[in-house]
Coordinates of N, CA, C and O in Angstrom, one line a residue:
G1 N 6.0 -3.1 8.3 CA 4.7 -2.8 7.6 C 3.7 -3.8 8.0 O 3.7 -4.7 8.8
V2 N 2.8 -3.7 7.2 CA 1.6 -4.8 7.3 C 1.4 -5.4 6.0 O 0.3 -6.0 5.8
G3 N 2.3 -5.5 5.2 CA 2.3 -6.3 4.0 C 1.9 -7.8 4.2 O 1.2 -8.5 3.3
E4 N 2.2 -8.2 5.3 CA 1.9 -9.7 5.6 C 0.3 -9.9 5.7 O -0.1 -10.9 5.8
L5 N -0.4 -8.9 5.8 CA -1.7 -8.9 6.0 C -2.6 -9.1 4.6 O -3.8 -9.4 4.6
A6 N -1.8 -8.7 3.5 CA -2.3 -8.8 2.1 C -2.6 -10.2 1.7 O -1.6 -11.1 2.1
V7 N -3.7 -10.5 1.1 CA -3.8 -11.8 0.6 C -4.4 -11.8 -0.8 O -4.7 -10.7 -1.2
A8 N -4.5 -13.0 -1.5 CA -5.0 -13.0 -2.8 C -6.3 -13.5 -3.2 O -6.9 -13.5 -4.2
S9 N -6.9 -14.0 -2.1 CA -8.2 -14.6 -2.4 C -9.2 -14.4 -1.1 O -8.7 -14.1 -0.1
T10 N -10.5 -14.7 -1.4 CA -11.4 -14.4 -0.4 C -11.2 -15.6 0.8 O -11.3 -15.2 2.0
E11 N -10.8 -16.8 0.4 CA -10.6 -17.6 1.4 C -9.3 -17.4 2.3 O -9.4 -17.6 3.6
E12 N -8.1 -16.8 1.7 CA -7.0 -16.3 2.3 C -7.4 -15.1 3.4 O -7.0 -15.2 4.5
Y13 N -8.5 -14.3 2.9 CA -8.7 -13.1 3.5 C -9.4 -13.6 4.9 O -9.3 -13.2 6.0
I14 N -10.4 -14.6 4.8 CA -11.1 -15.2 5.9 C -10.2 -15.7 6.9 O -10.3 -15.5 8.0
E15 N -9.2 -16.6 6.5 CA -8.3 -17.2 7.3 C -7.4 -16.2 8.0 O -7.2 -16.2 9.1
R16 N -7.0 -15.3 7.1 CA -6.1 -14.1 7.8 C -6.8 -13.4 8.8 O -6.4 -13.0 9.9
A17 N -8.0 -13.0 8.6 CA -8.9 -12.2 9.5 C -9.1 -13.0 10.7 O -9.1 -12.6 12.0
A18 N -9.4 -14.4 10.7 CA -9.8 -15.2 11.8 C -8.4 -15.4 12.6 O -8.5 -15.3 13.9
T19 N -7.3 -15.5 12.1 CA -6.1 -15.7 12.8 C -5.7 -14.4 13.5 O -5.2 -14.4 14.7
L20 N -5.8 -13.2 12.7 CA -5.6 -11.8 13.3 C -6.5 -11.6 14.5 O -6.1 -11.0 15.7
A21 N -7.8 -12.0 14.4 CA -8.7 -11.9 15.6 C -8.3 -12.6 16.9 O -8.7 -12.2 17.9
M22 N -7.6 -13.6 16.7 CA -7.2 -14.4 17.7 C -5.9 -13.9 18.4 O -5.3 -14.3 19.3
D23 N -5.2 -13.0 17.7 CA -3.8 -12.5 18.1 C -3.8 -11.2 18.7 O -3.7 -10.1 18.1
Q24 N -4.1 -11.0 20.1 CA -4.6 -9.9 20.8 C -3.2 -8.9 20.7 O -3.3 -7.8 20.6
E25 N -2.0 -9.6 20.8 CA -0.9 -8.8 20.8 C -0.6 -8.0 19.6 O -0.2 -7.0 19.6
L26 N -0.8 -8.8 18.3 CA -0.7 -8.1 17.2 C -1.9 -7.0 16.9 O -1.4 -5.9 16.5
L27 N -3.1 -7.3 17.4 CA -4.1 -6.3 17.3 C -3.7 -5.1 18.1 O -3.9 -4.0 17.6
N28 N -3.2 -5.2 19.4 CA -2.8 -4.1 20.1 C -1.8 -3.3 19.4 O -1.7 -1.9 19.5
L29 N -0.8 -4.1 18.9 CA 0.4 -3.3 18.2 C -0.1 -2.7 17.0 O 0.2 -1.5 16.9
L30 N -1.1 -3.2 16.2 CA -1.6 -2.3 15.1 C -2.4 -1.2 15.6 O -2.2 -0.2 15.0
H31 N -3.2 -1.4 16.6 CA -4.0 -0.3 17.1 C -3.1 0.8 17.6 O -3.4 2.1 17.3
R32 N -2.0 0.5 18.2 CA -1.0 1.8 18.6 C -0.3 2.3 17.6 O -0.1 3.5 17.7
N33 N 0.0 1.5 16.6 CA 1.0 2.2 15.6 C 0.5 2.4 14.1 O 1.3 3.0 13.3
L34 N -0.7 2.0 13.8 CA -1.2 1.9 12.5 C -1.2 3.4 11.9 O -0.9 3.7 10.8
R35 N -1.7 4.2 12.7 CA -2.0 5.7 12.3 C -0.5 6.3 11.9 O -0.5 7.0 10.9
Q36 N 0.5 6.0 12.8 CA 1.8 6.6 12.5 C 2.4 5.9 11.2 O 3.1 6.5 10.5
M37 N 2.3 4.7 11.1 CA 2.8 3.9 10.0 C 2.1 4.4 8.7 O 2.8 4.7 7.7
M38 N 0.8 4.8 8.6 CA 0.2 5.3 7.7 C 0.7 6.7 7.2 O 0.7 7.1 6.2
Q39 N 0.9 7.5 8.4 CA 1.3 9.0 8.1 C 2.6 9.0 7.6 O 3.2 9.9 6.8
Q40 N 3.5 8.0 7.6 CA 4.8 7.9 7.1 C 5.0 7.4 5.7 O 6.0 7.4 5.1
T41 N 3.9 7.0 5.2 CA 3.7 6.6 3.7 C 3.7 7.8 2.7 O 3.1 8.9 3.2
S42 N 4.2 7.6 1.5 CA 4.1 8.6 0.5 C 2.6 8.9 0.1 O 2.3 10.1 -0.3
L43 N 1.6 8.0 0.4 CA 0.3 8.2 0.0 C -0.3 9.4 0.9 O -1.2 10.1 0.4
M44 N 0.1 9.5 2.2 CA -0.3 10.7 3.1 C 0.5 11.9 2.7 O 0.2 13.0 3.3
D45 N 1.6 11.9 2.0 CA 2.3 13.3 1.5 C 1.9 13.4 0.2 O 2.5 13.0 -0.7
G46 N 0.8 14.3 0.0 CA 0.3 14.6 -1.3 C 1.3 15.1 -2.4 O 1.0 14.6 -3.4
V47 N 2.1 16.0 -2.0 CA 3.0 16.4 -3.0 C 3.9 15.4 -3.5 O 4.1 15.1 -4.7
K48 N 4.6 14.5 -2.5 CA 5.4 13.5 -2.9 C 4.7 12.3 -3.6 O 5.0 11.9 -4.7
Y49 N 3.5 12.0 -3.2 CA 2.6 11.1 -3.9 C 2.4 11.4 -5.3 O 2.4 10.6 -6.3
M50 N 1.8 12.8 -5.6 CA 1.7 13.1 -6.9 C 2.9 13.1 -7.8 O 3.0 12.8 -9.0
K51 N 4.1 13.5 -7.2 CA 5.4 13.4 -8.0 C 5.6 12.1 -8.4 O 6.0 11.7 -9.6
E52 N 5.4 11.1 -7.3 CA 5.6 9.6 -7.9 C 4.8 9.2 -8.9 O 5.2 8.4 -9.8
L53 N 3.5 9.5 -8.8 CA 2.4 9.2 -9.8 C 2.8 9.7 -11.2 O 2.7 9.1 -12.3
E54 N 3.2 11.1 -11.2 CA 3.6 11.7 -12.4 C 4.7 11.0 -13.0 O 4.8 10.9 -14.3
D55 N 5.6 10.5 -12.3 CA 6.9 9.8 -12.6 C 6.5 8.5 -13.4 O 7.0 8.2 -14.4
V56 N 5.5 7.9 -12.7 CA 5.0 6.6 -13.3 C 4.3 6.8 -14.7 O 4.7 6.1 -15.7
Y57 N 3.5 7.8 -14.8 CA 2.8 8.3 -15.9 C 3.7 8.6 -17.0 O 3.7 8.2 -18.1
E58 N 4.9 9.3 -16.6 CA 5.8 9.8 -17.6 C 6.7 8.5 -18.2 O 6.9 8.4 -19.3
N59 N 7.0 7.5 -17.3 CA 7.6 6.3 -17.8 C 6.7 5.5 -18.7 O 7.2 4.9 -19.7
I60 N 5.4 5.3 -18.4 CA 4.4 4.7 -19.3 C 4.5 5.3 -20.7 O 4.4 4.8 -21.6
W61 N 4.3 6.6 -20.7 CA 4.3 7.5 -21.8 C 5.5 7.3 -22.7 O 5.5 7.0 -24.0
Q62 N 6.8 7.3 -22.0 CA 8.1 7.2 -22.8 C 8.2 5.7 -23.3 O 8.6 5.5 -24.5
E63 N 7.7 4.7 -22.6 CA 7.7 3.4 -23.1 C 6.7 3.2 -24.3 O 7.1 2.7 -25.3
W64 N 5.5 3.9 -24.3 CA 4.5 3.8 -25.2 C 5.2 4.4 -26.6 O 5.1 4.0 -27.7
Q65 N 5.9 5.7 -26.2 CA 6.4 6.4 -27.5 C 7.4 5.4 -28.3 O 7.6 5.5 -29.4
G66 N 8.3 4.8 -27.4 CA 9.4 3.9 -27.8 C 8.9 2.7 -28.7 O 9.4 2.3 -29.6
Q67 N 7.8 2.1 -28.2 CA 7.2 1.1 -28.9 C 6.4 1.5 -30.2 O 6.2 0.8 -31.1
N68 N 6.0 2.8 -30.3 CA 5.2 3.2 -31.4 C 6.0 4.2 -32.3 O 5.4 5.1 -33.1
A69 N 7.3 4.1 -32.3 CA 8.1 5.0 -33.0 C 8.6 4.5 -34.3 O 8.4 3.3 -34.6

């Protein structure tokens, strides 16, 4: 995945972007594979994504009902 590209602050973002800009091999790898990687995620499968989202909402609702019973 590309989780290692995620950062928590503006400073980390700038540092990560500068590091990535100097890593031609990684940039080429991302360029070749990013579309396929994205297409394999549940976000690109609308039906699966909505099912997962609905499950999260259902769990939140169930927890709320349990706390307010």
